[in-house]
JSON list of C-alpha atoms in Angstrom, two decimals:
[
{"chain": "A", "resi": 28, "resn": "MET", "atom": "CA", "xyz": [-8.20, 61.69, -22.88]},
{"chain": "A", "resi": 29, "resn": "LYS", "atom": "CA", "xyz": [-5.14, 61.68, -20.99]},
{"chain": "A", "resi": 30, "resn": "GLU", "atom": "CA", "xyz": [-7.26, 60.71, -18.52]},
{"chain": "A", "resi": 31, "resn": "PHE", "atom": "CA", "xyz": [-8.11, 57.46, -20.78]},
{"chain": "A", "resi": 32, "resn": "PHE", "atom": "CA", "xyz": [-4.88, 56.66, -20.53]},
{"chain": "A", "resi": 33, "resn": "LYS", "atom": "CA", "xyz": [-3.82, 57.37, -16.56]},
{"chain": "A", "resi": 34, "resn": "ARG", "atom": "CA", "xyz": [-6.48, 54.63, -16.18]},
{"chain": "A", "resi": 35, "resn": "ARG", "atom": "CA", "xyz": [-5.01, 52.12, -18.27]},
{"chain": "A", "resi": 36, "resn": "LEU", "atom": "CA", "xyz": [-1.44, 52.77, -17.11]},
{"chain": "A", "resi": 37, "resn": "THR", "atom": "CA", "xyz": [-2.72, 52.07, -13.55]},
{"chain": "A", "resi": 38, "resn": "MET", "atom": "CA", "xyz": [-4.62, 48.77, -14.59]},
{"chain": "A", "resi": 39, "resn": "ALA", "atom": "CA", "xyz": [-1.27, 47.92, -16.49]},
{"chain": "A", "resi": 40, "resn": "VAL", "atom": "CA", "xyz": [1.08, 48.48, -13.26]},
{"chain": "A", "resi": 41, "resn": "LEU", "atom": "CA", "xyz": [-1.42, 46.82, -11.00]},
{"chain": "A", "resi": 42, "resn": "LEU", "atom": "CA", "xyz": [-0.88, 43.61, -13.64]},
{"chain": "A", "resi": 43, "resn": "LEU", "atom": "CA", "xyz": [2.34, 43.60, -13.42]},
{"chain": "A", "resi": 44, "resn": "ALA", "atom": "CA", "xyz": [2.60, 44.14, -9.73]},
{"chain": "A", "resi": 45, "resn": "ALA", "atom": "CA", "xyz": [0.12, 41.27, -9.28]},
{"chain": "A", "resi": 46, "resn": "ALA", "atom": "CA", "xyz": [1.83, 38.48, -12.21]},
{"chain": "A", "resi": 47, "resn": "PRO", "atom": "CA", "xyz": [4.37, 36.98, -9.44]},
{"chain": "A", "resi": 48, "resn": "ALA", "atom": "CA", "xyz": [1.79, 35.95, -6.74]},
{"chain": "A", "resi": 49, "resn": "LEU", "atom": "CA", "xyz": [0.14, 34.61, -9.46]},
{"chain": "A", "resi": 50, "resn": "VAL", "atom": "CA", "xyz": [2.19, 32.62, -10.50]},
{"chain": "A", "resi": 51, "resn": "TRP", "atom": "CA", "xyz": [3.72, 31.70, -6.88]},
{"chain": "A", "resi": 52, "resn": "TRP", "atom": "CA", "xyz": [-0.20, 30.81, -5.58]},
{"chain": "A", "resi": 53, "resn": "ALA", "atom": "CA", "xyz": [-0.58, 28.83, -9.31]},
{"chain": "A", "resi": 54, "resn": "PHE", "atom": "CA", "xyz": [2.52, 26.88, -9.01]},
{"chain": "A", "resi": 55, "resn": "PHE", "atom": "CA", "xyz": [5.11, 27.00, -5.94]},
{"chain": "A", "resi": 56, "resn": "MET", "atom": "CA", "xyz": [2.76, 28.04, -2.76]},
{"chain": "A", "resi": 57, "resn": "PRO", "atom": "CA", "xyz": [2.51, 25.19, -0.18]},
{"chain": "A", "resi": 58, "resn": "CYS", "atom": "CA", "xyz": [0.01, 23.19, -0.36]},
{"chain": "A", "resi": 59, "resn": "GLY", "atom": "CA", "xyz": [-0.28, 20.24, 1.16]},
{"chain": "A", "resi": 60, "resn": "THR", "atom": "CA", "xyz": [1.59, 16.84, 1.56]},
{"chain": "A", "resi": 61, "resn": "GLN", "atom": "CA", "xyz": [1.47, 13.10, -0.36]},
{"chain": "A", "resi": 62, "resn": "LEU", "atom": "CA", "xyz": [2.90, 9.91, 0.61]},
{"chain": "A", "resi": 63, "resn": "ARG", "atom": "CA", "xyz": [5.08, 9.30, -2.68]},
{"chain": "A", "resi": 64, "resn": "LEU", "atom": "CA", "xyz": [6.34, 5.74, -3.76]},
{"chain": "A", "resi": 65, "resn": "THR", "atom": "CA", "xyz": [8.76, 5.48, -7.25]},
{"chain": "A", "resi": 66, "resn": "ASP", "atom": "CA", "xyz": [10.97, 3.84, -8.88]},
{"chain": "A", "resi": 67, "resn": "ARG", "atom": "CA", "xyz": [14.37, 4.57, -8.01]},
{"chain": "A", "resi": 68, "resn": "THR", "atom": "CA", "xyz": [15.63, 3.34, -11.30]},
{"chain": "A", "resi": 69, "resn": "SER", "atom": "CA", "xyz": [13.00, 5.30, -13.80]},
{"chain": "A", "resi": 70, "resn": "GLY", "atom": "CA", "xyz": [11.98, 7.63, -11.30]},
{"chain": "A", "resi": 71, "resn": "ALA", "atom": "CA", "xyz": [8.40, 7.40, -12.49]},
{"chain": "A", "resi": 72, "resn": "VAL", "atom": "CA", "xyz": [5.72, 7.39, -9.82]},
{"chain": "A", "resi": 73, "resn": "ILE", "atom": "CA", "xyz": [4.00, 4.41, -9.01]},
{"chain": "A", "resi": 74, "resn": "ALA", "atom": "CA", "xyz": [1.53, 6.33, -6.99]},
{"chain": "A", "resi": 75, "resn": "GLN", "atom": "CA", "xyz": [0.59, 8.80, -4.65]},
{"chain": "A", "resi": 76, "resn": "TRP", "atom": "CA", "xyz": [-1.60, 9.63, -1.62]},
{"chain": "A", "resi": 77, "resn": "PRO", "atom": "CA", "xyz": [-2.36, 12.95, 0.56]},
{"chain": "A", "resi": 78, "resn": "ALA", "atom": "CA", "xyz": [-0.60, 11.81, 3.59]},
{"chain": "A", "resi": 79, "resn": "ALA", "atom": "CA", "xyz": [0.95, 14.85, 6.68]},
{"chain": "A", "resi": 80, "resn": "ALA", "atom": "CA", "xyz": [2.14, 14.47, 9.92]},
{"chain": "A", "resi": 81, "resn": "GLY", "atom": "CA", "xyz": [0.96, 12.15, 12.72]},
{"chain": "A", "resi": 82, "resn": "ASP", "atom": "CA", "xyz": [-0.80, 9.40, 10.17]},
{"chain": "A", "resi": 83, "resn": "LYS", "atom": "CA", "xyz": [-0.19, 5.73, 10.55]},
{"chain": "A", "resi": 84, "resn": "LEU", "atom": "CA", "xyz": [1.65, 3.99, 7.71]},
{"chain": "A", "resi": 85, "resn": "SER", "atom": "CA", "xyz": [1.63, -0.15, 7.52]},
{"chain": "A", "resi": 86, "resn": "LEU", "atom": "CA", "xyz": [3.75, -2.90, 6.29]},
{"chain": "A", "resi": 87, "resn": "GLU", "atom": "CA", "xyz": [2.85, -6.64, 5.57]},
{"chain": "A", "resi": 88, "resn": "ILE", "atom": "CA", "xyz": [6.03, -9.16, 4.22]},
{"chain": "A", "resi": 89, "resn": "GLU", "atom": "CA", "xyz": [5.98, -13.10, 4.50]},
{"chain": "A", "resi": 90, "resn": "HIS", "atom": "CA", "xyz": [9.57, -13.34, 5.85]},
{"chain": "A", "resi": 91, "resn": "SER", "atom": "CA", "xyz": [12.39, -15.21, 5.49]},
{"chain": "A", "resi": 92, "resn": "PHE", "atom": "CA", "xyz": [12.01, -20.05, 4.35]},
{"chain": "A", "resi": 93, "resn": "GLU", "atom": "CA", "xyz": [9.71, -20.39, 7.44]},
{"chain": "A", "resi": 94, "resn": "HIS", "atom": "CA", "xyz": [6.98, -18.03, 5.39]},
{"chain": "A", "resi": 95, "resn": "ILE", "atom": "CA", "xyz": [6.11, -15.68, 8.71]},
{"chain": "A", "resi": 96, "resn": "PRO", "atom": "CA", "xyz": [3.80, -12.67, 8.87]},
{"chain": "A", "resi": 97, "resn": "TRP", "atom": "CA", "xyz": [5.94, -9.36, 9.31]},
{"chain": "A", "resi": 98, "resn": "TYR", "atom": "CA", "xyz": [4.65, -6.15, 9.98]},
{"chain": "A", "resi": 99, "resn": "GLU", "atom": "CA", "xyz": [6.28, -2.65, 10.78]},
{"chain": "A", "resi": 100, "resn": "PHE", "atom": "CA", "xyz": [4.17, 0.24, 11.98]},
{"chain": "A", "resi": 101, "resn": "TYR", "atom": "CA", "xyz": [5.59, 3.37, 11.00]},
{"chain": "A", "resi": 102, "resn": "THR", "atom": "CA", "xyz": [4.04, 7.00, 12.74]},
{"chain": "A", "resi": 103, "resn": "VAL", "atom": "CA", "xyz": [5.07, 9.99, 9.64]},
{"chain": "A", "resi": 104, "resn": "THR", "atom": "CA", "xyz": [6.83, 12.39, 11.87]},
{"chain": "A", "resi": 105, "resn": "ASP", "atom": "CA", "xyz": [6.59, 16.72, 11.83]},
{"chain": "A", "resi": 106, "resn": "ASP", "atom": "CA", "xyz": [9.39, 16.59, 9.28]},
{"chain": "A", "resi": 107, "resn": "LEU", "atom": "CA", "xyz": [7.39, 14.09, 7.00]},
{"chain": "A", "resi": 108, "resn": "HIS", "atom": "CA", "xyz": [9.65, 10.99, 8.21]},
{"chain": "A", "resi": 109, "resn": "PHE", "atom": "CA", "xyz": [9.00, 7.61, 9.35]},
{"chain": "A", "resi": 110, "resn": "ASN", "atom": "CA", "xyz": [9.27, 6.98, 12.63]},
{"chain": "A", "resi": 111, "resn": "LEU", "atom": "CA", "xyz": [9.21, 3.06, 13.24]},
{"chain": "A", "resi": 112, "resn": "ASP", "atom": "CA", "xyz": [7.42, 2.45, 16.04]},
{"chain": "A", "resi": 113, "resn": "ALA", "atom": "CA", "xyz": [6.41, -1.49, 16.34]},
{"chain": "A", "resi": 114, "resn": "ILE", "atom": "CA", "xyz": [7.73, -4.55, 14.45]},
{"chain": "A", "resi": 115, "resn": "ALA", "atom": "CA", "xyz": [4.79, -7.69, 14.58]},
{"chain": "A", "resi": 116, "resn": "VAL", "atom": "CA", "xyz": [6.53, -10.71, 14.17]},
{"chain": "A", "resi": 117, "resn": "ALA", "atom": "CA", "xyz": [5.51, -14.77, 14.03]},
{"chain": "A", "resi": 118, "resn": "GLY", "atom": "CA", "xyz": [8.71, -15.30, 16.20]},
{"chain": "A", "resi": 119, "resn": "TYR", "atom": "CA", "xyz": [13.07, -14.87, 16.06]},
{"chain": "A", "resi": 120, "resn": "GLY", "atom": "CA", "xyz": [15.49, -16.21, 13.97]},
{"chain": "A", "resi": 121, "resn": "ALA", "atom": "CA", "xyz": [17.60, -14.83, 10.66]},
{"chain": "A", "resi": 122, "resn": "GLY", "atom": "CA", "xyz": [16.93, -11.06, 9.89]},
{"chain": "A", "resi": 123, "resn": "ILE", "atom": "CA", "xyz": [14.65, -10.50, 12.95]},
{"chain": "A", "resi": 124, "resn": "PRO", "atom": "CA", "xyz": [16.15, -8.89, 15.41]},
{"chain": "A", "resi": 125, "resn": "ALA", "atom": "CA", "xyz": [15.42, -10.15, 18.49]},
{"chain": "A", "resi": 126, "resn": "GLU", "atom": "CA", "xyz": [18.58, -8.16, 20.33]},
{"chain": "A", "resi": 127, "resn": "MET", "atom": "CA", "xyz": [16.16, -4.61, 20.04]},
{"chain": "A", "resi": 128, "resn": "ASP", "atom": "CA", "xyz": [16.22, -3.01, 23.67]},
{"chain": "A", "resi": 129, "resn": "VAL", "atom": "CA", "xyz": [12.91, -2.10, 22.98]},
{"chain": "A", "resi": 130, "resn": "PRO", "atom": "CA", "xyz": [9.31, -3.35, 25.15]},
{"chain": "A", "resi": 131, "resn": "THR", "atom": "CA", "xyz": [8.45, -6.92, 23.54]},
{"chain": "A", "resi": 132, "resn": "ARG", "atom": "CA", "xyz": [5.40, -8.60, 23.88]},
{"chain": "A", "resi": 133, "resn": "ILE", "atom": "CA", "xyz": [3.73, -11.99, 22.80]},
{"chain": "A", "resi": 134, "resn": "GLU", "atom": "CA", "xyz": [0.06, -11.58, 21.56]},
{"chain": "A", "resi": 135, "resn": "ASP", "atom": "CA", "xyz": [-2.01, -13.22, 19.05]},
{"chain": "A", "resi": 136, "resn": "GLY", "atom": "CA", "xyz": [0.99, -15.44, 18.35]},
{"chain": "A", "resi": 137, "resn": "LEU", "atom": "CA", "xyz": [3.09, -12.39, 17.32]},
{"chain": "A", "resi": 138, "resn": "VAL", "atom": "CA", "xyz": [6.57, -11.28, 18.49]},
{"chain": "A", "resi": 139, "resn": "TRP", "atom": "CA", "xyz": [5.82, -7.18, 18.98]},
{"chain": "A", "resi": 140, "resn": "MET", "atom": "CA", "xyz": [8.80, -5.00, 19.65]},
{"chain": "A", "resi": 141, "resn": "GLU", "atom": "CA", "xyz": [7.08, -1.88, 20.75]},
{"chain": "A", "resi": 142, "resn": "ASP", "atom": "CA", "xyz": [9.16, 1.99, 20.74]},
{"chain": "A", "resi": 143, "resn": "ILE", "atom": "CA", "xyz": [11.29, 1.15, 18.14]},
{"chain": "A", "resi": 144, "resn": "ASN", "atom": "CA", "xyz": [11.52, 4.67, 17.25]},
{"chain": "A", "resi": 145, "resn": "SER", "atom": "CA", "xyz": [14.12, 4.94, 14.80]},
{"chain": "A", "resi": 146, "resn": "ASP", "atom": "CA", "xyz": [13.63, 6.84, 12.04]},
{"chain": "A", "resi": 147, "resn": "PHE", "atom": "CA", "xyz": [13.63, 7.39, 8.64]},
{"chain": "A", "resi": 148, "resn": "PRO", "atom": "CA", "xyz": [13.24, 9.49, 6.16]},
{"chain": "A", "resi": 149, "resn": "THR", "atom": "CA", "xyz": [13.30, 7.24, 3.37]},
{"chain": "A", "resi": 150, "resn": "LEU", "atom": "CA", "xyz": [11.93, 4.41, 2.65]},
{"chain": "A", "resi": 151, "resn": "HIS", "atom": "CA", "xyz": [13.34, 1.76, 0.12]},
{"chain": "A", "resi": 152, "resn": "TRP", "atom": "CA", "xyz": [12.39, -1.96, -0.58]},
{"chain": "A", "resi": 153, "resn": "ILE", "atom": "CA", "xyz": [13.68, -3.87, -3.81]},
{"chain": "A", "resi": 154, "resn": "THR", "atom": "CA", "xyz": [10.07, -5.27, -4.09]},
{"chain": "A", "resi": 155, "resn": "SER", "atom": "CA", "xyz": [8.76, -9.51, -4.45]},
{"chain": "A", "resi": 156, "resn": "ASN", "atom": "CA", "xyz": [5.48, -9.62, -5.92]},
{"chain": "A", "resi": 157, "resn": "ARG", "atom": "CA", "xyz": [5.68, -12.98, -3.60]},
{"chain": "A", "resi": 158, "resn": "PHE", "atom": "CA", "xyz": [6.94, -12.03, 0.06]},
{"chain": "A", "resi": 159, "resn": "MET", "atom": "CA", "xyz": [5.44, -8.20, -0.07]},
{"chain": "A", "resi": 160, "resn": "LYS", "atom": "CA", "xyz": [2.26, -7.81, 0.45]},
{"chain": "A", "resi": 161, "resn": "THR", "atom": "CA", "xyz": [0.33, -4.63, 1.44]},
{"chain": "A", "resi": 162, "resn": "PHE", "atom": "CA", "xyz": [0.28, -0.82, 2.43]},
{"chain": "A", "resi": 163, "resn": "THR", "atom": "CA", "xyz": [-1.74, 0.39, 4.72]},
{"chain": "A", "resi": 164, "resn": "LEU", "atom": "CA", "xyz": [-2.25, 3.78, 5.58]},
{"chain": "A", "resi": 165, "resn": "ASN", "atom": "CA", "xyz": [-4.66, 5.13, 9.02]},
{"chain": "A", "resi": 166, "resn": "GLY", "atom": "CA", "xyz": [-5.38, 1.68, 8.31]},
{"chain": "A", "resi": 167, "resn": "ALA", "atom": "CA", "xyz": [-6.16, 1.23, 4.78]},
{"chain": "A", "resi": 168, "resn": "GLU", "atom": "CA", "xyz": [-5.11, -0.47, 2.60]},
{"chain": "A", "resi": 169, "resn": "ILE", "atom": "CA", "xyz": [-3.24, 1.77, -0.24]},
{"chain": "A", "resi": 170, "resn": "PHE", "atom": "CA", "xyz": [-1.22, 0.21, -2.06]},
{"chain": "A", "resi": 171, "resn": "ASP", "atom": "CA", "xyz": [-0.56, -4.23, -2.81]},
{"chain": "A", "resi": 172, "resn": "PHE", "atom": "CA", "xyz": [3.00, -4.92, -3.96]},
{"chain": "A", "resi": 173, "resn": "ARG", "atom": "CA", "xyz": [2.03, -7.65, -5.77]},
{"chain": "A", "resi": 174, "resn": "SER", "atom": "CA", "xyz": [1.04, -6.05, -8.73]},
{"chain": "A", "resi": 175, "resn": "LEU", "atom": "CA", "xyz": [4.23, -4.75, -9.15]},
{"chain": "A", "resi": 176, "resn": "PRO", "atom": "CA", "xyz": [7.60, -6.66, -11.71]},
{"chain": "A", "resi": 177, "resn": "ASP", "atom": "CA", "xyz": [9.25, -8.78, -9.24]},
{"chain": "A", "resi": 178, "resn": "ALA", "atom": "CA", "xyz": [12.48, -7.22, -8.19]},
{"chain": "A", "resi": 179, "resn": "SER", "atom": "CA", "xyz": [11.34, -3.18, -8.66]},
{"chain": "A", "resi": 180, "resn": "ARG", "atom": "CA", "xyz": [13.48, -0.64, -6.59]},
{"chain": "A", "resi": 181, "resn": "VAL", "atom": "CA", "xyz": [10.88, 1.63, -4.14]},
{"chain": "A", "resi": 182, "resn": "GLN", "atom": "CA", "xyz": [11.92, 4.42, -2.51]},
{"chain": "A", "resi": 183, "resn": "ALA", "atom": "CA", "xyz": [8.39, 5.53, -0.66]},
{"chain": "A", "resi": 184, "resn": "GLU", "atom": "CA", "xyz": [8.88, 8.85, 1.06]},
{"chain": "A", "resi": 185, "resn": "ILE", "atom": "CA", "xyz": [6.38, 11.81, 1.83]},
{"chain": "A", "resi": 186, "resn": "ILE", "atom": "CA", "xyz": [6.99, 15.04, -0.54]},
{"chain": "A", "resi": 187, "resn": "MET", "atom": "CA", "xyz": [5.35, 18.91, -0.40]},
{"chain": "A", "resi": 188, "resn": "THR", "atom": "CA", "xyz": [3.44, 19.58, -2.43]},
{"chain": "A", "resi": 189, "resn": "ARG", "atom": "CA", "xyz": [3.67, 23.41, -4.59]},
{"chain": "A", "resi": 190, "resn": "GLY", "atom": "CA", "xyz": [1.12, 24.62, -6.51]},
{"chain": "A", "resi": 191, "resn": "TYR", "atom": "CA", "xyz": [-1.94, 25.46, -5.99]},
{"chain": "A", "resi": 192, "resn": "LEU", "atom": "CA", "xyz": [-3.21, 24.44, -9.89]},
{"chain": "A", "resi": 193, "resn": "PHE", "atom": "CA", "xyz": [-1.60, 20.65, -9.24]},
{"chain": "A", "resi": 194, "resn": "ARG", "atom": "CA", "xyz": [-2.49, 20.16, -5.70]},
{"chain": "A", "resi": 195, "resn": "GLY", "atom": "CA", "xyz": [-3.70, 16.52, -5.37]}
]
C-alpha cells in the first residue's frame, strides 16, 4: 500500500513539474514570424501571412494627378523591420523624391532609385480604393488594398508568433 501511494505522489510531482513547460510550449514558445496588416483605428487584424527575415515585399500605387505607376520594394530585416530598397516611378513630380543621393536609372519608362536603405519598424498608410493597389510577398500578390474601404488607416508589421497551438 505504501508503494502505491509513493508511486502516485511521484507521478503527481512529475506532472506538476511538467505543467509549466507544457504551458510555455502551448502558449509562449516562439514559433515563427508573420506579416500582419491591421486597422489602426480599431486594432482589428485585416490579414496576415508567414514572413521572415530576407523576404521581399513590394507595393504598387497609382500616384498623382497624372496617375503614374509607383512601386516600392522592401526587404524584411533580421530585426523584423522593413528596409526600403528601391522605388520605381514613371517620372518626377510632386511628392517624388528627386533629390535622393542614390543610384538612379531609367528602365522601361520608370525612374529607378536604388540602394535607398531606409529602415521602417512599421509601415502606415491611409488607403485609397482607387490609387493604392497591390501588396506582394516574394513575388506573389497577397493583398489588394482596393478591397478596403476608402481612407482606411492601415499598419503593416512583422510580428513574432508565440505558442505551438497558435502557430499560423
